[in-house]
């Protein structure tokens, strides 16, 4: 597994985790804050890495 698939998987995990956290907030579960926080952190790390790879690819292309 290369770095693109790894950070892509983290981004997808973050998106799913954020959706799960939102569902737990709506249903007033006790672990809702933890779930939404973990999802948002994974989402931020994954998407930031993918944007970084995009800029590195565009820089290499020129």
mmCIF file of N, CA, C and O in Angstrom:
data_model
loop_
_atom_site.group_PDB
_atom_site.id
_atom_site.type_symbol
_atom_site.label_atom_id
_atom_site.label_comp_id
_atom_site.label_asym_id
_atom_site.label_seq_id
_atom_site.Cartn_x
_atom_site.Cartn_y
_atom_site.Cartn_z
ATOM 1 N N UNK A 1 0.850 -1.167 0.000
ATOM 2 C CA UNK A 1 0.000 0.000 0.000
ATOM 3 C C UNK A 1 0.901 1.237 0.000
ATOM 4 O O UNK A 1 1.761 1.373 0.849
ATOM 5 N N UNK A 2 0.703 2.101 -0.959
ATOM 6 C CA UNK A 2 1.524 3.305 -0.998
ATOM 7 C C UNK A 2 0.875 4.426 -0.200
ATOM 8 O O UNK A 2 -0.214 4.298 0.344
ATOM 9 N N UNK A 3 1.582 5.552 -0.142
ATOM 10 C CA UNK A 3 1.117 6.654 0.710
ATOM 11 C C UNK A 3 -0.191 7.267 0.220
ATOM 12 O O UNK A 3 -0.970 7.775 1.024
ATOM 13 N N UNK A 4 -0.461 7.203 -1.074
ATOM 14 C CA UNK A 4 -1.705 7.775 -1.596
ATOM 15 C C UNK A 4 -2.916 6.985 -1.110
ATOM 16 O O UNK A 4 -3.920 7.563 -0.701
ATOM 17 N N UNK A 5 -2.828 5.672 -1.166
ATOM 18 C CA UNK A 5 -3.931 4.841 -0.695
ATOM 19 C C UNK A 5 -4.103 4.963 0.814
ATOM 20 O O UNK A 5 -5.221 4.968 1.317
ATOM 21 N N UNK A 6 -2.983 5.063 1.535
ATOM 22 C CA UNK A 6 -3.047 5.166 2.992
ATOM 23 C C UNK A 6 -3.763 6.435 3.416
ATOM 24 O O UNK A 6 -4.697 6.401 4.227
ATOM 25 N N UNK A 7 -3.346 7.584 2.884
ATOM 26 C CA UNK A 7 -3.981 8.835 3.278
ATOM 27 C C UNK A 7 -5.377 8.971 2.677
ATOM 28 O O UNK A 7 -6.238 9.632 3.254
ATOM 29 N N UNK A 8 -5.616 8.361 1.551
ATOM 30 C CA UNK A 8 -6.976 8.318 1.008
ATOM 31 C C UNK A 8 -7.901 7.524 1.911
ATOM 32 O O UNK A 8 -9.046 7.916 2.146
ATOM 33 N N UNK A 9 -7.395 6.417 2.440
ATOM 34 C CA UNK A 9 -8.189 5.610 3.369
ATOM 35 C C UNK A 9 -8.450 6.375 4.664
ATOM 36 O O UNK A 9 -9.555 6.301 5.228
ATOM 37 N N UNK A 10 -7.462 7.139 5.135
ATOM 38 C CA UNK A 10 -7.670 7.950 6.339
ATOM 39 C C UNK A 10 -8.720 9.027 6.082
ATOM 40 O O UNK A 10 -9.572 9.300 6.935
ATOM 41 N N UNK A 11 -8.692 9.645 4.896
ATOM 42 C CA UNK A 11 -9.688 10.669 4.565
ATOM 43 C C UNK A 11 -11.089 10.066 4.518
ATOM 44 O O UNK A 11 -12.052 10.653 5.049
ATOM 45 N N UNK A 12 -11.227 8.904 3.906
ATOM 46 C CA UNK A 12 -12.536 8.241 3.833
ATOM 47 C C UNK A 12 -12.991 7.823 5.230
ATOM 48 O O UNK A 12 -14.162 7.989 5.584
ATOM 49 N N UNK A 13 -12.065 7.312 6.035
ATOM 50 C CA UNK A 13 -12.391 6.952 7.408
ATOM 51 C C UNK A 13 -12.864 8.181 8.187
ATOM 52 O O UNK A 13 -13.802 8.101 8.987
ATOM 53 N N UNK A 14 -12.235 9.315 7.945
ATOM 54 C CA UNK A 14 -12.650 10.547 8.610
ATOM 55 C C UNK A 14 -14.027 10.998 8.194
ATOM 56 O O UNK A 14 -14.811 11.466 9.021
ATOM 57 N N UNK A 15 -14.343 10.870 6.918
ATOM 58 C CA UNK A 15 -15.669 11.256 6.430
ATOM 59 C C UNK A 15 -16.744 10.350 7.029
ATOM 60 O O UNK A 15 -17.780 10.822 7.511
ATOM 61 N N UNK A 16 -16.472 9.054 7.049
ATOM 62 C CA UNK A 16 -17.428 8.111 7.645
ATOM 63 C C UNK A 16 -17.524 8.338 9.151
ATOM 64 O O UNK A 16 -18.618 8.306 9.727
ATOM 65 N N UNK A 17 -16.385 8.589 9.800
ATOM 66 C CA UNK A 17 -16.384 8.837 11.237
ATOM 67 C C UNK A 17 -17.131 10.098 11.607
ATOM 68 O O UNK A 17 -17.825 10.152 12.635
ATOM 69 N N UNK A 18 -17.020 11.131 10.788
ATOM 70 C CA UNK A 18 -17.745 12.372 11.043
ATOM 71 C C UNK A 18 -19.253 12.158 10.868
ATOM 72 O O UNK A 18 -20.055 12.672 11.667
ATOM 73 N N UNK A 19 -19.631 11.405 9.861
ATOM 74 C CA UNK A 19 -21.057 11.099 9.668
ATOM 75 C C UNK A 19 -21.587 10.279 10.841
ATOM 76 O O UNK A 19 -22.688 10.536 11.346
ATOM 77 N N UNK A 20 -20.792 9.317 11.305
ATOM 78 C CA UNK A 20 -21.191 8.517 12.464
ATOM 79 C C UNK A 20 -21.288 9.389 13.713
ATOM 80 O O UNK A 20 -22.229 9.254 14.509
ATOM 81 N N UNK A 21 -20.340 10.304 13.889
ATOM 82 C CA UNK A 21 -20.374 11.217 15.026
ATOM 83 C C UNK A 21 -21.595 12.120 14.995
ATOM 84 O O UNK A 21 -22.188 12.416 16.037
ATOM 85 N N UNK A 22 -21.965 12.586 13.804
ATOM 86 C CA UNK A 22 -23.167 13.416 13.683
ATOM 87 C C UNK A 22 -24.419 12.613 14.034
ATOM 88 O O UNK A 22 -25.322 13.126 14.703
ATOM 89 N N UNK A 23 -24.461 11.364 13.602
ATOM 90 C CA UNK A 23 -25.600 10.509 13.939
ATOM 91 C C UNK A 23 -25.682 10.285 15.448
ATOM 92 O O UNK A 23 -26.771 10.328 16.031
ATOM 93 N N UNK A 24 -24.529 10.082 16.098
ATOM 94 C CA UNK A 24 -24.545 9.874 17.537
ATOM 95 C C UNK A 24 -24.942 11.152 18.286
ATOM 96 O O UNK A 24 -25.552 11.077 19.346
ATOM 97 N N UNK A 25 -24.588 12.326 17.726
ATOM 98 C CA UNK A 25 -25.032 13.584 18.338
ATOM 99 C C UNK A 25 -26.552 13.732 18.240
ATOM 100 O O UNK A 25 -27.196 14.170 19.180
ATOM 101 N N UNK A 26 -27.095 13.370 17.092
ATOM 102 C CA UNK A 26 -28.543 13.482 16.896
ATOM 103 C C UNK A 26 -29.286 12.560 17.857
ATOM 104 O O UNK A 26 -30.327 12.934 18.401
ATOM 105 N N UNK A 27 -28.744 11.360 18.069
ATOM 106 C CA UNK A 27 -29.416 10.395 18.945
ATOM 107 C C UNK A 27 -28.977 10.518 20.407
ATOM 108 O O UNK A 27 -29.374 9.702 21.234
ATOM 109 N N UNK A 28 -28.169 11.523 20.723
ATOM 110 C CA UNK A 28 -27.757 11.835 22.098
ATOM 111 C C UNK A 28 -27.039 10.675 22.793
ATOM 112 O O UNK A 28 -27.323 10.349 23.950
ATOM 113 N N UNK A 29 -26.095 10.064 22.079
ATOM 114 C CA UNK A 29 -25.290 8.996 22.676
ATOM 115 C C UNK A 29 -24.210 9.607 23.566
ATOM 116 O O UNK A 29 -23.790 10.744 23.373
ATOM 117 N N UNK A 30 -23.712 8.826 24.506
ATOM 118 C CA UNK A 30 -22.730 9.347 25.460
ATOM 119 C C UNK A 30 -21.352 9.552 24.823
ATOM 120 O O UNK A 30 -20.567 10.361 25.296
ATOM 121 N N UNK A 31 -21.030 8.831 23.774
ATOM 122 C CA UNK A 31 -19.723 8.895 23.112
ATOM 123 C C UNK A 31 -19.738 9.782 21.867
ATOM 124 O O UNK A 31 -18.815 9.738 21.057
ATOM 125 N N UNK A 32 -20.728 10.617 21.725
ATOM 126 C CA UNK A 32 -20.898 11.423 20.516
ATOM 127 C C UNK A 32 -19.763 12.419 20.320
ATOM 128 O O UNK A 32 -19.253 12.568 19.208
ATOM 129 N N UNK A 33 -19.346 13.097 21.381
ATOM 130 C CA UNK A 33 -18.270 14.082 21.250
ATOM 131 C C UNK A 33 -16.968 13.422 20.818
ATOM 132 O O UNK A 33 -16.243 13.946 19.968
ATOM 133 N N UNK A 34 -16.656 12.272 21.384
ATOM 134 C CA UNK A 34 -15.436 11.551 21.015
ATOM 135 C C UNK A 34 -15.490 11.082 19.568
ATOM 136 O O UNK A 34 -14.499 11.193 18.839
ATOM 137 N N UNK A 35 -16.629 10.570 19.154
ATOM 138 C CA UNK A 35 -16.761 10.052 17.790
ATOM 139 C C UNK A 35 -16.625 11.166 16.763
ATOM 140 O O UNK A 35 -15.917 11.016 15.758
ATOM 141 N N UNK A 36 -17.264 12.283 16.992
ATOM 142 C CA UNK A 36 -17.197 13.372 16.014
ATOM 143 C C UNK A 36 -15.807 14.018 16.005
ATOM 144 O O UNK A 36 -15.298 14.409 14.959
ATOM 145 N N UNK A 37 -15.163 14.093 17.168
ATOM 146 C CA UNK A 37 -13.815 14.654 17.226
ATOM 147 C C UNK A 37 -12.816 13.763 16.492
ATOM 148 O O UNK A 37 -11.982 14.247 15.724
ATOM 149 N N UNK A 38 -12.892 12.466 16.710
ATOM 150 C CA UNK A 38 -11.987 11.532 16.027
ATOM 151 C C UNK A 38 -12.216 11.576 14.514
ATOM 152 O O UNK A 38 -11.252 11.558 13.733
ATOM 153 N N UNK A 39 -13.466 11.645 14.105
ATOM 154 C CA UNK A 39 -13.771 11.720 12.679
ATOM 155 C C UNK A 39 -13.233 12.988 12.041
ATOM 156 O O UNK A 39 -12.671 12.966 10.950
ATOM 157 N N UNK A 40 -13.379 14.117 12.732
ATOM 158 C CA UNK A 40 -12.894 15.386 12.191
ATOM 159 C C UNK A 40 -11.367 15.433 12.120
ATOM 160 O O UNK A 40 -10.798 15.976 11.167
ATOM 161 N N UNK A 41 -10.696 14.852 13.101
ATOM 162 C CA UNK A 41 -9.228 14.823 13.078
ATOM 163 C C UNK A 41 -8.729 13.945 11.937
ATOM 164 O O UNK A 41 -7.821 14.341 11.195
ATOM 165 N N UNK A 42 -9.312 12.751 11.784
ATOM 166 C CA UNK A 42 -8.918 11.878 10.668
ATOM 167 C C UNK A 42 -9.192 12.540 9.324
ATOM 168 O O UNK A 42 -8.382 12.454 8.399
ATOM 169 N N UNK A 43 -10.308 13.184 9.234
ATOM 170 C CA UNK A 43 -10.679 13.864 7.987
ATOM 171 C C UNK A 43 -9.704 14.987 7.659
ATOM 172 O O UNK A 43 -9.267 15.124 6.516
ATOM 173 N N UNK A 44 -9.334 15.770 8.665
ATOM 174 C CA UNK A 44 -8.397 16.875 8.450
ATOM 175 C C UNK A 44 -7.023 16.373 8.041
ATOM 176 O O UNK A 44 -6.411 16.901 7.106
ATOM 177 N N UNK A 45 -6.521 15.351 8.708
ATOM 178 C CA UNK A 45 -5.197 14.813 8.380
ATOM 179 C C UNK A 45 -5.199 14.206 6.984
ATOM 180 O O UNK A 45 -4.286 14.454 6.178
ATOM 181 N N UNK A 46 -6.203 13.411 6.672
ATOM 182 C CA UNK A 46 -6.264 12.761 5.365
ATOM 183 C C UNK A 46 -6.410 13.745 4.222
ATOM 184 O O UNK A 46 -5.699 13.657 3.216
ATOM 185 N N UNK A 47 -7.295 14.704 4.363
ATOM 186 C CA UNK A 47 -7.509 15.668 3.286
ATOM 187 C C UNK A 47 -6.323 16.622 3.139
ATOM 188 O O UNK A 47 -5.969 16.999 2.020
ATOM 189 N N UNK A 48 -5.691 17.000 4.257
ATOM 190 C CA UNK A 48 -4.504 17.856 4.164
ATOM 191 C C UNK A 48 -3.369 17.133 3.448
ATOM 192 O O UNK A 48 -2.671 17.731 2.623
ATOM 193 N N UNK A 49 -3.196 15.858 3.733
ATOM 194 C CA UNK A 49 -2.148 15.092 3.055
ATOM 195 C C UNK A 49 -2.453 14.949 1.568
ATOM 196 O O UNK A 49 -1.542 15.071 0.729
ATOM 197 N N UNK A 50 -3.694 14.707 1.227
ATOM 198 C CA UNK A 50 -4.037 14.564 -0.189
ATOM 199 C C UNK A 50 -3.872 15.879 -0.945
ATOM 200 O O UNK A 50 -3.443 15.892 -2.099
ATOM 201 N N UNK A 51 -4.184 17.001 -0.311
ATOM 202 C CA UNK A 51 -3.956 18.302 -0.943
ATOM 203 C C UNK A 51 -2.462 18.547 -1.107
ATOM 204 O O UNK A 51 -2.015 19.059 -2.137
ATOM 205 N N UNK A 52 -1.680 18.157 -0.094
ATOM 206 C CA UNK A 52 -0.217 18.282 -0.192
ATOM 207 C C UNK A 52 0.311 17.473 -1.382
ATOM 208 O O UNK A 52 1.136 17.955 -2.147
ATOM 209 N N UNK A 53 -0.157 16.237 -1.544
ATOM 210 C CA UNK A 53 0.267 15.404 -2.673
ATOM 211 C C UNK A 53 -0.146 16.030 -4.002
ATOM 212 O O UNK A 53 0.602 15.954 -4.984
ATOM 213 N N UNK A 54 -1.316 16.644 -4.047
ATOM 214 C CA UNK A 54 -1.765 17.307 -5.265
ATOM 215 C C UNK A 54 -0.823 18.442 -5.636
ATOM 216 O O UNK A 54 -0.413 18.564 -6.798
ATOM 217 N N UNK A 55 -0.462 19.278 -4.666
ATOM 218 C CA UNK A 55 0.441 20.386 -4.948
ATOM 219 C C UNK A 55 1.829 19.904 -5.342
ATOM 220 O O UNK A 55 2.481 20.488 -6.209
ATOM 221 N N UNK A 56 2.310 18.834 -4.720
ATOM 222 C CA UNK A 56 3.613 18.276 -5.099
ATOM 223 C C UNK A 56 3.568 17.722 -6.520
ATOM 224 O O UNK A 56 4.517 17.880 -7.285
ATOM 225 N N UNK A 57 2.447 17.112 -6.902
ATOM 226 C CA UNK A 57 2.307 16.582 -8.246
ATOM 227 C C UNK A 57 2.255 17.721 -9.269
ATOM 228 O O UNK A 57 2.874 17.634 -10.327
ATOM 229 N N UNK A 58 1.534 18.783 -8.931
ATOM 230 C CA UNK A 58 1.463 19.936 -9.849
ATOM 231 C C UNK A 58 2.814 20.621 -9.965
ATOM 232 O O UNK A 58 3.185 21.087 -11.059
ATOM 233 N N UNK A 59 3.570 20.683 -8.876
ATOM 234 C CA UNK A 59 4.885 21.286 -8.916
ATOM 235 C C UNK A 59 5.835 20.445 -9.770
ATOM 236 O O UNK A 59 6.634 20.987 -10.531
ATOM 237 N N UNK A 60 5.752 19.132 -9.657
ATOM 238 C CA UNK A 60 6.602 18.237 -10.434
ATOM 239 C C UNK A 60 6.224 18.286 -11.916
ATOM 240 O O UNK A 60 7.080 18.105 -12.786
ATOM 241 N N UNK A 61 4.961 18.537 -12.207
ATOM 242 C CA UNK A 61 4.473 18.555 -13.589
ATOM 243 C C UNK A 61 5.044 19.741 -14.363
ATOM 244 O O UNK A 61 5.271 19.652 -15.556
ATOM 245 N N UNK A 62 5.275 20.874 -13.691
ATOM 246 C CA UNK A 62 5.780 22.065 -14.383
ATOM 247 C C UNK A 62 7.241 21.983 -14.646
ATOM 248 O O UNK A 62 8.119 21.640 -14.186
#
